[in-house]
Amino acid sequence: MTGVSTLLSVHDVDVHYGQICAVRGASLDVAEGEVVTLIGANGAGKSSLINAICRLRPCGEGHIRFRGQDLRALRADELPGLGLVQVPEGRRVFGRLTVMENLRLGAFCRKAARDELETDLAAVLDLFPRLAERRDQAAGTLSGGEQQMLAIGRGLMAKPAMLLLDEPSMGLAPRIIDVIYGAIAAIAAKGVSLLIVEQNAFLALELARRAFVMEAGTITLSGPAASLVDDERVRAAYLG
Amino acid sequence: MVRDMRGAAPHSLVLKAGLIGGLVGVYVVAVGVFAAFAARPVVAQSLSLGQIMLLSIALTVGWSAADARQGRSGGLAAAALAGVLAGLVYAGVLLMAREAKLQAMFVALTPAALNTGLFGRTGLAALVAAALIAGLAALGGGLVRQMPAPARRTLLAVAIAVLVGALLRDLWISFFANLLGGRWWVSTIYTGNGLSWTGTGVAVAAGLAWQALRMLGRREAGARSTSLIGIALLLAAAILIPYFTNAFVAQVMLLVGLYALMGTGLNIELGLAGLLDLGFVAFFAIGAYVTALLTADSPLAIAHLSFWEALPIATLCAAAGGFVFGLPVLRVRGDYLALATLGLGEIVRLLVVSDMSAPVIGGAQGIVGIPRPDLAGTPMVSQLSLYYLTLVLTCLVALAGWRLQHSPVGRAWAAAREDEDVAATLGIDLVRSKLRAYVLGAAFAGVAGALFATTLGSIFPQSFKLDVSINVLALLVVGGLGSLPGVFVGSLILIGLPEFLREFGEYRYLFYGFLLILVMRVRPQGLWPDPLQARTS
Ligand SMILES: Nc1ncnc2c1ncn2[C@@H]1O[C@H](COP(=O)(O)OP(=O)(O)O)[C@@H](O)[C@H]1O
Ligand SMILES: [Mg+2]
């Protein structure tokens, strides 16, 4: 990892829900421009870790640094301004707002000029032409795949340095998953760092350079994605 | 036919609908609502409001009994049966009440009331008449239920047109007399207190025309231009009707405008930001008292400013009140916020009436001698000019509300209302966003308070009770949460209508309650919902 600077580093983080310990001593890191995937079964604690990074959940000791700055001193709403944006699990678009309003909300953290915003909107609609056709439709009436596109597009409107994608393929048909992953690859190609959380890890492992595997709240394996694809344990558990 | 025979009529449903319907009818007569409404003719001398009420009870009985599972004719039979049962229960109980001379217990059960309630008949004849009429009306209810929706809506529009024509008679009379050239119209359309047959025809035609326009508008134009036309019509009516009618109408419309102004404020808090604020009246009070103290010709006054100078100060004070109170309270979530704000409203009311504050703001005696606003050197004294002042301010505030709704700030409110966590991850500071909504809502309430003080000329603590907050809340819900035109429609119906129905005394609040329940059951999204909210909820 010499020569590339670390963008996000998480070290020894715990997440508790009351007495339940969902994440114990998790550490991971993502370099500038890198695509990393975090894979694990349902309930492993992946979303809990992501939410701790985004300051939506308190975490125990340890540290979470983004560009060297300790995030634990910040509130959730201060992170997108730094360039760290989450695309939440289950899409969670604002159902009663239109597609365009959802996208504009993504840019809330920016003090951008009008034309700059319009250019970025056009770029997102270019990436997801299906959103362009539905620009004035209420987001709640979109299909699951379109909502996922909208959630990613909304995240992009913040001009993030890094996107945390929590299970972008959840509940989608294989054909739609391919479209989504095509777009994710295009985003990565533009130099945005990605941390992709997945249960079904095949596409994520193909795209990522490195991978972390989480089991029952702890990170049990990590390494180059290519080597994990061939790992017996990973094959059995996550690739079917 | 085979299908219609399948499945016997659910007797329990018929029994239940009939019994409940009959007892509701008895209740209506026993508490005196029927007698009050029976004195009000609607169509010529042949149909009174009281009769319409009884008929609609029977109609509802038929509607509920005509369950779709029984097929077409089965449903109609069930409806008619339930109606007959309701009529028998109704007449039976009333006949017994007549024998038992229950007037000591139910003051309203006068012999006269019983007589009209029983169609002027006695014994068996009364039973037969009630069963027959209720059965037919219930059959009608069943038919209505089985009609295709457009036909049903047309019927509803006609019924509403006839009721509006008859009940708002005074309003229409002064309107016709002033606008359309004279008394001739009035004497053709009305006889005595109700519509004449010609008038009924005119009302039916108006209802049909209205429905046709609506259907045409829906087909020809998009939702956006329909609502623009609607807003234009609303505005034209708001400008013209008080001008062409009389001072009483202007006075009522002034109240409607005042509540619409408050509604616009609460709409920002509740409709846009999702904050349930039950202490809204507190900021209305601050606006009113600051205006009074700054302008009144009274020993309590602390300055002698003009209304125009006092208005911004009062608005700012209300906003500051919102800030000071909102800062600690807005960290509280959901239901607790409603309770905390309810507390604030009460605190302000108690402060205002308390002896402690009497030397400063007058206590229970209030503050009198608040001058009317000046326009180009002359005070605006007529109700009409004060109404136009209110209308202009309300429109300005509504415009501001509209701009806010479609700005990043408004979108942030909507986002936080739908999903606080996701809103936060997009960079929305939740506390700050809510505080902004709360302060703006308070400021708008302050404007309304200032207007209230200057238009009434005196203010008393009784005017700042919880009812005000509740009324504003109710008008928002009836109009459609988050919808600006809805605020006006809600205010017109919940604040304006009861004023025009004053002749019904306390019973007019029956309309109010009935309307609230009806809207919640039939149109939970409100009478004029925000297009997007209506589509997805
Ligand atoms: N809000 C919560 N309250 C209590 N327990 C929770 C909550 N959210 C998640 N958990 C628990 O924490 C564990 C990890 O959940 P999660 O982080 O959602 O897993 P994953 O995203 O890997 O599927 C699970 O056992 C889950 O039941
Ligand atoms: Mg998860």
PDB file of C-alpha atoms in Angstrom, chain B residues 293-532:
ATOM      1  CA  LEU B 293     -48.509  46.947  23.510  1.00  0.00           C
ATOM      2  CA  LEU B 294     -46.776  48.840  20.718  1.00  0.00           C
ATOM      3  CA  THR B 295     -49.803  50.552  19.223  1.00  0.00           C
ATOM      4  CA  ALA B 296     -52.720  50.721  21.662  1.00  0.00           C
ATOM      5  CA  ASP B 297     -54.164  53.905  23.044  1.00  0.00           C
ATOM      6  CA  SER B 298     -54.007  52.468  26.535  1.00  0.00           C
ATOM      7  CA  PRO B 299     -52.055  53.057  29.768  1.00  0.00           C
ATOM      8  CA  LEU B 300     -50.415  49.671  29.258  1.00  0.00           C
ATOM      9  CA  ALA B 301     -48.883  50.647  25.927  1.00  0.00           C
ATOM     10  CA  ILE B 302     -45.126  50.947  25.813  1.00  0.00           C
ATOM     11  CA  ALA B 303     -44.944  52.810  22.515  1.00  0.00           C
ATOM     12  CA  HIS B 304     -47.232  54.468  20.013  1.00  0.00           C
ATOM     13  CA  LEU B 305     -46.157  52.971  16.776  1.00  0.00           C
ATOM     14  CA  SER B 306     -48.335  52.525  13.716  1.00  0.00           C
ATOM     15  CA  PHE B 307     -49.540  49.065  12.790  1.00  0.00           C
ATOM     16  CA  TRP B 308     -47.067  48.921   9.918  1.00  0.00           C
ATOM     17  CA  GLU B 309     -44.153  49.596  12.262  1.00  0.00           C
ATOM     18  CA  ALA B 310     -45.444  47.152  14.849  1.00  0.00           C
ATOM     19  CA  LEU B 311     -46.061  44.309  12.382  1.00  0.00           C
ATOM     20  CA  PRO B 312     -42.412  43.420  11.711  1.00  0.00           C
ATOM     21  CA  ILE B 313     -41.552  43.740  15.401  1.00  0.00           C
ATOM     22  CA  ALA B 314     -44.433  41.469  16.399  1.00  0.00           C
ATOM     23  CA  THR B 315     -43.393  38.959  13.747  1.00  0.00           C
ATOM     24  CA  LEU B 316     -39.811  38.987  14.969  1.00  0.00           C
ATOM     25  CA  CYS B 317     -40.901  38.579  18.587  1.00  0.00           C
ATOM     26  CA  ALA B 318     -43.013  35.563  17.684  1.00  0.00           C
ATOM     27  CA  ALA B 319     -40.122  34.099  15.707  1.00  0.00           C
ATOM     28  CA  ALA B 320     -37.780  34.709  18.641  1.00  0.00           C
ATOM     29  CA  GLY B 321     -40.280  32.971  20.898  1.00  0.00           C
ATOM     30  CA  GLY B 322     -40.219  30.034  18.497  1.00  0.00           C
ATOM     31  CA  PHE B 323     -36.450  29.946  18.625  1.00  0.00           C
ATOM     32  CA  VAL B 324     -36.162  30.112  22.400  1.00  0.00           C
ATOM     33  CA  PHE B 325     -38.759  27.438  22.922  1.00  0.00           C
ATOM     34  CA  GLY B 326     -37.783  25.299  19.946  1.00  0.00           C
ATOM     35  CA  LEU B 327     -34.124  24.968  20.824  1.00  0.00           C
ATOM     36  CA  PRO B 328     -34.619  22.596  23.772  1.00  0.00           C
ATOM     37  CA  VAL B 329     -37.850  20.992  22.595  1.00  0.00           C
ATOM     38  CA  LEU B 330     -36.958  20.012  19.052  1.00  0.00           C
ATOM     39  CA  ARG B 331     -34.470  17.419  20.226  1.00  0.00           C
ATOM     40  CA  VAL B 332     -37.485  15.518  21.438  1.00  0.00           C
ATOM     41  CA  ARG B 333     -38.981  13.076  18.939  1.00  0.00           C
ATOM     42  CA  GLY B 334     -42.542  12.536  17.743  1.00  0.00           C
ATOM     43  CA  ASP B 335     -45.317  12.364  20.282  1.00  0.00           C
ATOM     44  CA  TYR B 336     -43.268  13.995  22.987  1.00  0.00           C
ATOM     45  CA  LEU B 337     -42.985  17.094  20.859  1.00  0.00           C
ATOM     46  CA  ALA B 338     -46.782  17.352  20.743  1.00  0.00           C
ATOM     47  CA  LEU B 339     -46.923  17.151  24.541  1.00  0.00           C
ATOM     48  CA  ALA B 340     -44.118  19.624  25.085  1.00  0.00           C
ATOM     49  CA  THR B 341     -45.703  22.162  22.751  1.00  0.00           C
ATOM     50  CA  LEU B 342     -49.101  21.593  24.330  1.00  0.00           C
ATOM     51  CA  GLY B 343     -47.434  22.626  27.582  1.00  0.00           C
ATOM     52  CA  LEU B 344     -46.071  25.777  25.980  1.00  0.00           C
ATOM     53  CA  GLY B 345     -49.510  26.829  24.798  1.00  0.00           C
ATOM     54  CA  GLU B 346     -50.888  26.429  28.295  1.00  0.00           C
ATOM     55  CA  ILE B 347     -47.967  28.290  29.874  1.00  0.00           C
ATOM     56  CA  VAL B 348     -48.519  31.260  27.616  1.00  0.00           C
ATOM     57  CA  ARG B 349     -52.264  31.284  28.271  1.00  0.00           C
ATOM     58  CA  LEU B 350     -51.761  31.097  32.048  1.00  0.00           C
ATOM     59  CA  LEU B 351     -49.153  33.852  31.940  1.00  0.00           C
ATOM     60  CA  VAL B 352     -51.543  36.036  30.024  1.00  0.00           C
ATOM     61  CA  VAL B 353     -54.432  35.658  32.470  1.00  0.00           C
ATOM     62  CA  SER B 354     -52.337  35.639  35.639  1.00  0.00           C
ATOM     63  CA  ASP B 355     -52.457  38.484  38.121  1.00  0.00           C
ATOM     64  CA  MET B 356     -48.712  38.595  38.095  1.00  0.00           C
ATOM     65  CA  SER B 357     -48.587  39.826  34.526  1.00  0.00           C
ATOM     66  CA  ALA B 358     -51.726  41.976  34.809  1.00  0.00           C
ATOM     67  CA  PRO B 359     -49.844  45.254  35.312  1.00  0.00           C
ATOM     68  CA  VAL B 360     -47.922  44.625  32.091  1.00  0.00           C
ATOM     69  CA  ILE B 361     -50.415  43.051  29.713  1.00  0.00           C
ATOM     70  CA  GLY B 362     -53.754  43.619  31.351  1.00  0.00           C
ATOM     71  CA  GLY B 363     -54.614  40.187  32.773  1.00  0.00           C
ATOM     72  CA  ALA B 364     -58.202  39.111  32.238  1.00  0.00           C
ATOM     73  CA  GLN B 365     -59.174  42.654  31.238  1.00  0.00           C
ATOM     74  CA  GLY B 366     -57.029  42.389  28.143  1.00  0.00           C
ATOM     75  CA  ILE B 367     -55.877  45.399  26.165  1.00  0.00           C
ATOM     76  CA  VAL B 368     -58.304  47.712  24.439  1.00  0.00           C
ATOM     77  CA  GLY B 369     -57.956  50.710  22.133  1.00  0.00           C
ATOM     78  CA  ILE B 370     -55.765  49.103  19.510  1.00  0.00           C
ATOM     79  CA  PRO B 371     -55.926  51.348  16.440  1.00  0.00           C
ATOM     80  CA  ARG B 372     -56.798  50.184  12.945  1.00  0.00           C
ATOM     81  CA  PRO B 373     -54.027  50.269  10.364  1.00  0.00           C
ATOM     82  CA  ASP B 374     -53.635  53.420   8.281  1.00  0.00           C
ATOM     83  CA  LEU B 375     -53.623  53.372   4.530  1.00  0.00           C
ATOM     84  CA  ALA B 376     -52.357  56.566   2.953  1.00  0.00           C
ATOM     85  CA  GLY B 377     -53.226  58.513   6.072  1.00  0.00           C
ATOM     86  CA  THR B 378     -56.761  57.244   6.572  1.00  0.00           C
ATOM     87  CA  PRO B 379     -57.535  54.430   8.987  1.00  0.00           C
ATOM     88  CA  MET B 380     -59.022  51.297   7.465  1.00  0.00           C
ATOM     89  CA  VAL B 381     -62.278  50.990   9.325  1.00  0.00           C
ATOM     90  CA  SER B 382     -64.610  48.965   7.126  1.00  0.00           C
ATOM     91  CA  GLN B 383     -64.678  45.206   7.475  1.00  0.00           C
ATOM     92  CA  LEU B 384     -64.121  44.978   3.753  1.00  0.00           C
ATOM     93  CA  SER B 385     -60.865  46.932   3.768  1.00  0.00           C
ATOM     94  CA  LEU B 386     -59.615  44.956   6.763  1.00  0.00           C
ATOM     95  CA  TYR B 387     -60.537  41.810   4.900  1.00  0.00           C
ATOM     96  CA  TYR B 388     -58.514  42.853   1.888  1.00  0.00           C
ATOM     97  CA  LEU B 389     -55.578  43.628   4.136  1.00  0.00           C
ATOM     98  CA  THR B 390     -55.835  40.108   5.538  1.00  0.00           C
ATOM     99  CA  LEU B 391     -56.171  38.648   2.066  1.00  0.00           C
ATOM    100  CA  VAL B 392     -53.076  40.439   0.822  1.00  0.00           C
ATOM    101  CA  LEU B 393     -50.991  39.390   3.817  1.00  0.00           C
ATOM    102  CA  THR B 394     -52.293  35.829   3.587  1.00  0.00           C
ATOM    103  CA  CYS B 395     -51.399  35.647  -0.089  1.00  0.00           C
ATOM    104  CA  LEU B 396     -47.918  37.015   0.585  1.00  0.00           C
ATOM    105  CA  VAL B 397     -47.353  34.506   3.338  1.00  0.00           C
ATOM    106  CA  ALA B 398     -48.729  31.703   1.169  1.00  0.00           C
ATOM    107  CA  LEU B 399     -46.372  32.743  -1.608  1.00  0.00           C
ATOM    108  CA  ALA B 400     -43.464  32.661   0.825  1.00  0.00           C
ATOM    109  CA  GLY B 401     -44.610  29.239   1.996  1.00  0.00           C
ATOM    110  CA  TRP B 402     -44.758  28.028  -1.580  1.00  0.00           C
ATOM    111  CA  ARG B 403     -41.282  29.301  -2.381  1.00  0.00           C
ATOM    112  CA  LEU B 404     -39.938  27.661   0.758  1.00  0.00           C
ATOM    113  CA  GLN B 405     -41.585  24.348  -0.052  1.00  0.00           C
ATOM    114  CA  HIS B 406     -39.804  24.191  -3.390  1.00  0.00           C
ATOM    115  CA  SER B 407     -36.411  25.355  -2.167  1.00  0.00           C
ATOM    116  CA  PRO B 408     -33.567  23.226  -0.768  1.00  0.00           C
ATOM    117  CA  VAL B 409     -34.811  24.142   2.694  1.00  0.00           C
ATOM    118  CA  GLY B 410     -38.274  22.753   1.917  1.00  0.00           C
ATOM    119  CA  ARG B 411     -36.851  19.604   0.386  1.00  0.00           C
ATOM    120  CA  ALA B 412     -34.741  19.095   3.493  1.00  0.00           C
ATOM    121  CA  TRP B 413     -37.921  19.269   5.618  1.00  0.00           C
ATOM    122  CA  ALA B 414     -39.591  16.687   3.453  1.00  0.00           C
ATOM    123  CA  ALA B 415     -36.541  14.442   3.597  1.00  0.00           C
ATOM    124  CA  ALA B 416     -36.251  14.627   7.377  1.00  0.00           C
ATOM    125  CA  ARG B 417     -39.986  13.953   7.708  1.00  0.00           C
ATOM    126  CA  GLU B 418     -39.717  10.786   5.655  1.00  0.00           C
ATOM    127  CA  ASP B 419     -36.462   9.314   6.926  1.00  0.00           C
ATOM    128  CA  GLU B 420     -34.382  11.075   9.558  1.00  0.00           C
ATOM    129  CA  ASP B 421     -31.341   8.810   9.266  1.00  0.00           C
ATOM    130  CA  VAL B 422     -31.050   9.058   5.508  1.00  0.00           C
ATOM    131  CA  ALA B 423     -31.631  12.807   5.678  1.00  0.00           C
ATOM    132  CA  ALA B 424     -28.754  13.088   8.130  1.00  0.00           C
ATOM    133  CA  THR B 425     -26.421  11.065   5.896  1.00  0.00           C
ATOM    134  CA  LEU B 426     -27.188  13.536   3.101  1.00  0.00           C
ATOM    135  CA  GLY B 427     -25.923  16.373   5.238  1.00  0.00           C
ATOM    136  CA  ILE B 428     -29.162  17.680   6.692  1.00  0.00           C
ATOM    137  CA  ASP B 429     -28.743  18.928  10.237  1.00  0.00           C
ATOM    138  CA  LEU B 430     -32.009  17.677  11.695  1.00  0.00           C
ATOM    139  CA  VAL B 431     -32.215  19.976  14.711  1.00  0.00           C
ATOM    140  CA  ARG B 432     -31.379  23.009  12.660  1.00  0.00           C
ATOM    141  CA  SER B 433     -33.848  22.084   9.938  1.00  0.00           C
ATOM    142  CA  LYS B 434     -36.653  21.567  12.428  1.00  0.00           C
ATOM    143  CA  LEU B 435     -35.799  24.727  14.267  1.00  0.00           C
ATOM    144  CA  ARG B 436     -36.020  26.628  11.009  1.00  0.00           C
ATOM    145  CA  ALA B 437     -39.503  25.239  10.347  1.00  0.00           C
ATOM    146  CA  TYR B 438     -40.600  25.988  13.877  1.00  0.00           C
ATOM    147  CA  VAL B 439     -39.319  29.564  13.824  1.00  0.00           C
ATOM    148  CA  LEU B 440     -40.920  30.275  10.444  1.00  0.00           C
ATOM    149  CA  GLY B 441     -44.216  28.785  11.565  1.00  0.00           C
ATOM    150  CA  ALA B 442     -44.068  30.918  14.691  1.00  0.00           C
ATOM    151  CA  ALA B 443     -43.350  34.014  12.622  1.00  0.00           C
ATOM    152  CA  PHE B 444     -46.383  33.374  10.418  1.00  0.00           C
ATOM    153  CA  ALA B 445     -48.513  32.895  13.518  1.00  0.00           C
ATOM    154  CA  GLY B 446     -47.120  36.204  14.763  1.00  0.00           C
ATOM    155  CA  VAL B 447     -48.308  37.973  11.587  1.00  0.00           C
ATOM    156  CA  ALA B 448     -51.756  36.476  12.138  1.00  0.00           C
ATOM    157  CA  GLY B 449     -51.714  37.621  15.773  1.00  0.00           C
ATOM    158  CA  ALA B 450     -50.808  41.173  14.798  1.00  0.00           C
ATOM    159  CA  LEU B 451     -53.647  41.239  12.268  1.00  0.00           C
ATOM    160  CA  PHE B 452     -56.022  39.777  14.812  1.00  0.00           C
ATOM    161  CA  ALA B 453     -55.199  42.528  17.312  1.00  0.00           C
ATOM    162  CA  THR B 454     -55.583  45.352  14.855  1.00  0.00           C
ATOM    163  CA  THR B 455     -58.765  44.098  13.217  1.00  0.00           C
ATOM    164  CA  LEU B 456     -60.531  43.460  16.510  1.00  0.00           C
ATOM    165  CA  GLY B 457     -59.247  46.575  18.224  1.00  0.00           C
ATOM    166  CA  SER B 458     -58.988  44.781  21.571  1.00  0.00           C
ATOM    167  CA  ILE B 459     -57.611  41.488  22.786  1.00  0.00           C
ATOM    168  CA  PHE B 460     -58.520  39.248  25.704  1.00  0.00           C
ATOM    169  CA  PRO B 461     -56.904  36.109  27.077  1.00  0.00           C
ATOM    170  CA  GLN B 462     -59.924  33.967  26.139  1.00  0.00           C
ATOM    171  CA  SER B 463     -58.986  34.351  22.477  1.00  0.00           C
ATOM    172  CA  PHE B 464     -55.762  32.426  22.975  1.00  0.00           C
ATOM    173  CA  LYS B 465     -56.907  29.036  24.121  1.00  0.00           C
ATOM    174  CA  LEU B 466     -56.022  25.556  22.975  1.00  0.00           C
ATOM    175  CA  ASP B 467     -59.005  25.563  20.576  1.00  0.00           C
ATOM    176  CA  VAL B 468     -57.108  27.866  18.260  1.00  0.00           C
ATOM    177  CA  SER B 469     -54.275  25.359  17.872  1.00  0.00           C
ATOM    178  CA  ILE B 470     -56.759  22.534  17.424  1.00  0.00           C
ATOM    179  CA  ASN B 471     -58.778  24.464  14.836  1.00  0.00           C
ATOM    180  CA  VAL B 472     -55.705  25.233  12.792  1.00  0.00           C
ATOM    181  CA  LEU B 473     -54.640  21.604  12.989  1.00  0.00           C
ATOM    182  CA  ALA B 474     -58.085  20.412  11.937  1.00  0.00           C
ATOM    183  CA  LEU B 475     -58.278  22.758   8.967  1.00  0.00           C
ATOM    184  CA  LEU B 476     -54.913  21.517   7.745  1.00  0.00           C
ATOM    185  CA  VAL B 477     -56.067  17.918   7.945  1.00  0.00           C
ATOM    186  CA  VAL B 478     -59.371  18.636   6.217  1.00  0.00           C
ATOM    187  CA  GLY B 479     -57.712  20.645   3.461  1.00  0.00           C
ATOM    188  CA  GLY B 480     -54.833  18.222   2.974  1.00  0.00           C
ATOM    189  CA  LEU B 481     -51.572  18.227   4.883  1.00  0.00           C
ATOM    190  CA  GLY B 482     -48.760  19.920   3.025  1.00  0.00           C
ATOM    191  CA  SER B 483     -51.053  21.540   0.461  1.00  0.00           C
ATOM    192  CA  LEU B 484     -51.318  25.317   0.332  1.00  0.00           C
ATOM    193  CA  PRO B 485     -54.668  25.550  -1.506  1.00  0.00           C
ATOM    194  CA  GLY B 486     -55.837  22.949   0.993  1.00  0.00           C
ATOM    195  CA  VAL B 487     -55.183  25.422   3.799  1.00  0.00           C
ATOM    196  CA  PHE B 488     -57.636  27.856   2.248  1.00  0.00           C
ATOM    197  CA  VAL B 489     -60.289  25.268   1.505  1.00  0.00           C
ATOM    198  CA  GLY B 490     -59.959  23.794   4.997  1.00  0.00           C
ATOM    199  CA  SER B 491     -60.250  27.224   6.574  1.00  0.00           C
ATOM    200  CA  LEU B 492     -63.254  28.112   4.453  1.00  0.00           C
ATOM    201  CA  ILE B 493     -65.064  24.951   5.452  1.00  0.00           C
ATOM    202  CA  LEU B 494     -64.124  24.594   9.098  1.00  0.00           C
ATOM    203  CA  ILE B 495     -63.983  28.273  10.078  1.00  0.00           C
ATOM    204  CA  GLY B 496     -66.278  29.921   7.525  1.00  0.00           C
ATOM    205  CA  LEU B 497     -69.102  27.434   7.236  1.00  0.00           C
ATOM    206  CA  PRO B 498     -69.997  27.289  10.962  1.00  0.00           C
ATOM    207  CA  GLU B 499     -70.308  31.093  10.938  1.00  0.00           C
ATOM    208  CA  PHE B 500     -72.783  30.967   8.065  1.00  0.00           C
ATOM    209  CA  LEU B 501     -74.763  28.278   9.862  1.00  0.00           C
ATOM    210  CA  ARG B 502     -75.195  30.266  13.043  1.00  0.00           C
ATOM    211  CA  GLU B 503     -78.949  29.797  13.001  1.00  0.00           C
ATOM    212  CA  PHE B 504     -78.390  26.209  14.073  1.00  0.00           C
ATOM    213  CA  GLY B 505     -76.821  27.362  17.301  1.00  0.00           C
ATOM    214  CA  GLU B 506     -74.620  24.853  19.042  1.00  0.00           C
ATOM    215  CA  TYR B 507     -75.660  22.145  16.610  1.00  0.00           C
ATOM    216  CA  ARG B 508     -73.539  23.676  13.935  1.00  0.00           C
ATOM    217  CA  TYR B 509     -70.547  22.070  15.622  1.00  0.00           C
ATOM    218  CA  LEU B 510     -72.244  18.836  14.703  1.00  0.00           C
ATOM    219  CA  PHE B 511     -71.417  19.692  11.108  1.00  0.00           C
ATOM    220  CA  TYR B 512     -67.869  20.300  12.190  1.00  0.00           C
ATOM    221  CA  GLY B 513     -67.503  16.921  13.863  1.00  0.00           C
ATOM    222  CA  PHE B 514     -69.415  15.121  11.153  1.00  0.00           C
ATOM    223  CA  LEU B 515     -67.297  16.737   8.480  1.00  0.00           C
ATOM    224  CA  LEU B 516     -64.059  15.768  10.211  1.00  0.00           C
ATOM    225  CA  ILE B 517     -65.131  12.134  10.464  1.00  0.00           C
ATOM    226  CA  LEU B 518     -66.414  12.123   6.901  1.00  0.00           C
ATOM    227  CA  VAL B 519     -63.210  13.559   5.493  1.00  0.00           C
ATOM    228  CA  MET B 520     -61.103  11.096   7.455  1.00  0.00           C
ATOM    229  CA  ARG B 521     -63.184   8.188   6.207  1.00  0.00           C
ATOM    230  CA  VAL B 522     -63.766   9.200   2.616  1.00  0.00           C
ATOM    231  CA  ARG B 523     -60.815  11.416   1.733  1.00  0.00           C
ATOM    232  CA  PRO B 524     -58.026  10.848   4.249  1.00  0.00           C
ATOM    233  CA  GLN B 525     -55.637  12.766   2.026  1.00  0.00           C
ATOM    234  CA  GLY B 526     -57.733  15.945   2.446  1.00  0.00           C
ATOM    235  CA  LEU B 527     -60.092  17.898   0.199  1.00  0.00           C
ATOM    236  CA  TRP B 528     -57.362  19.509  -1.870  1.00  0.00           C
ATOM    237  CA  PRO B 529     -54.285  17.388  -1.380  1.00  0.00           C
ATOM    238  CA  ASP B 530     -50.805  18.104  -2.584  1.00  0.00           C
ATOM    239  CA  PRO B 531     -50.660  16.222  -5.919  1.00  0.00           C
ATOM    240  CA  LEU B 532     -47.620  14.095  -5.049  1.00  0.00           C
TER     241      LEU B 532
END
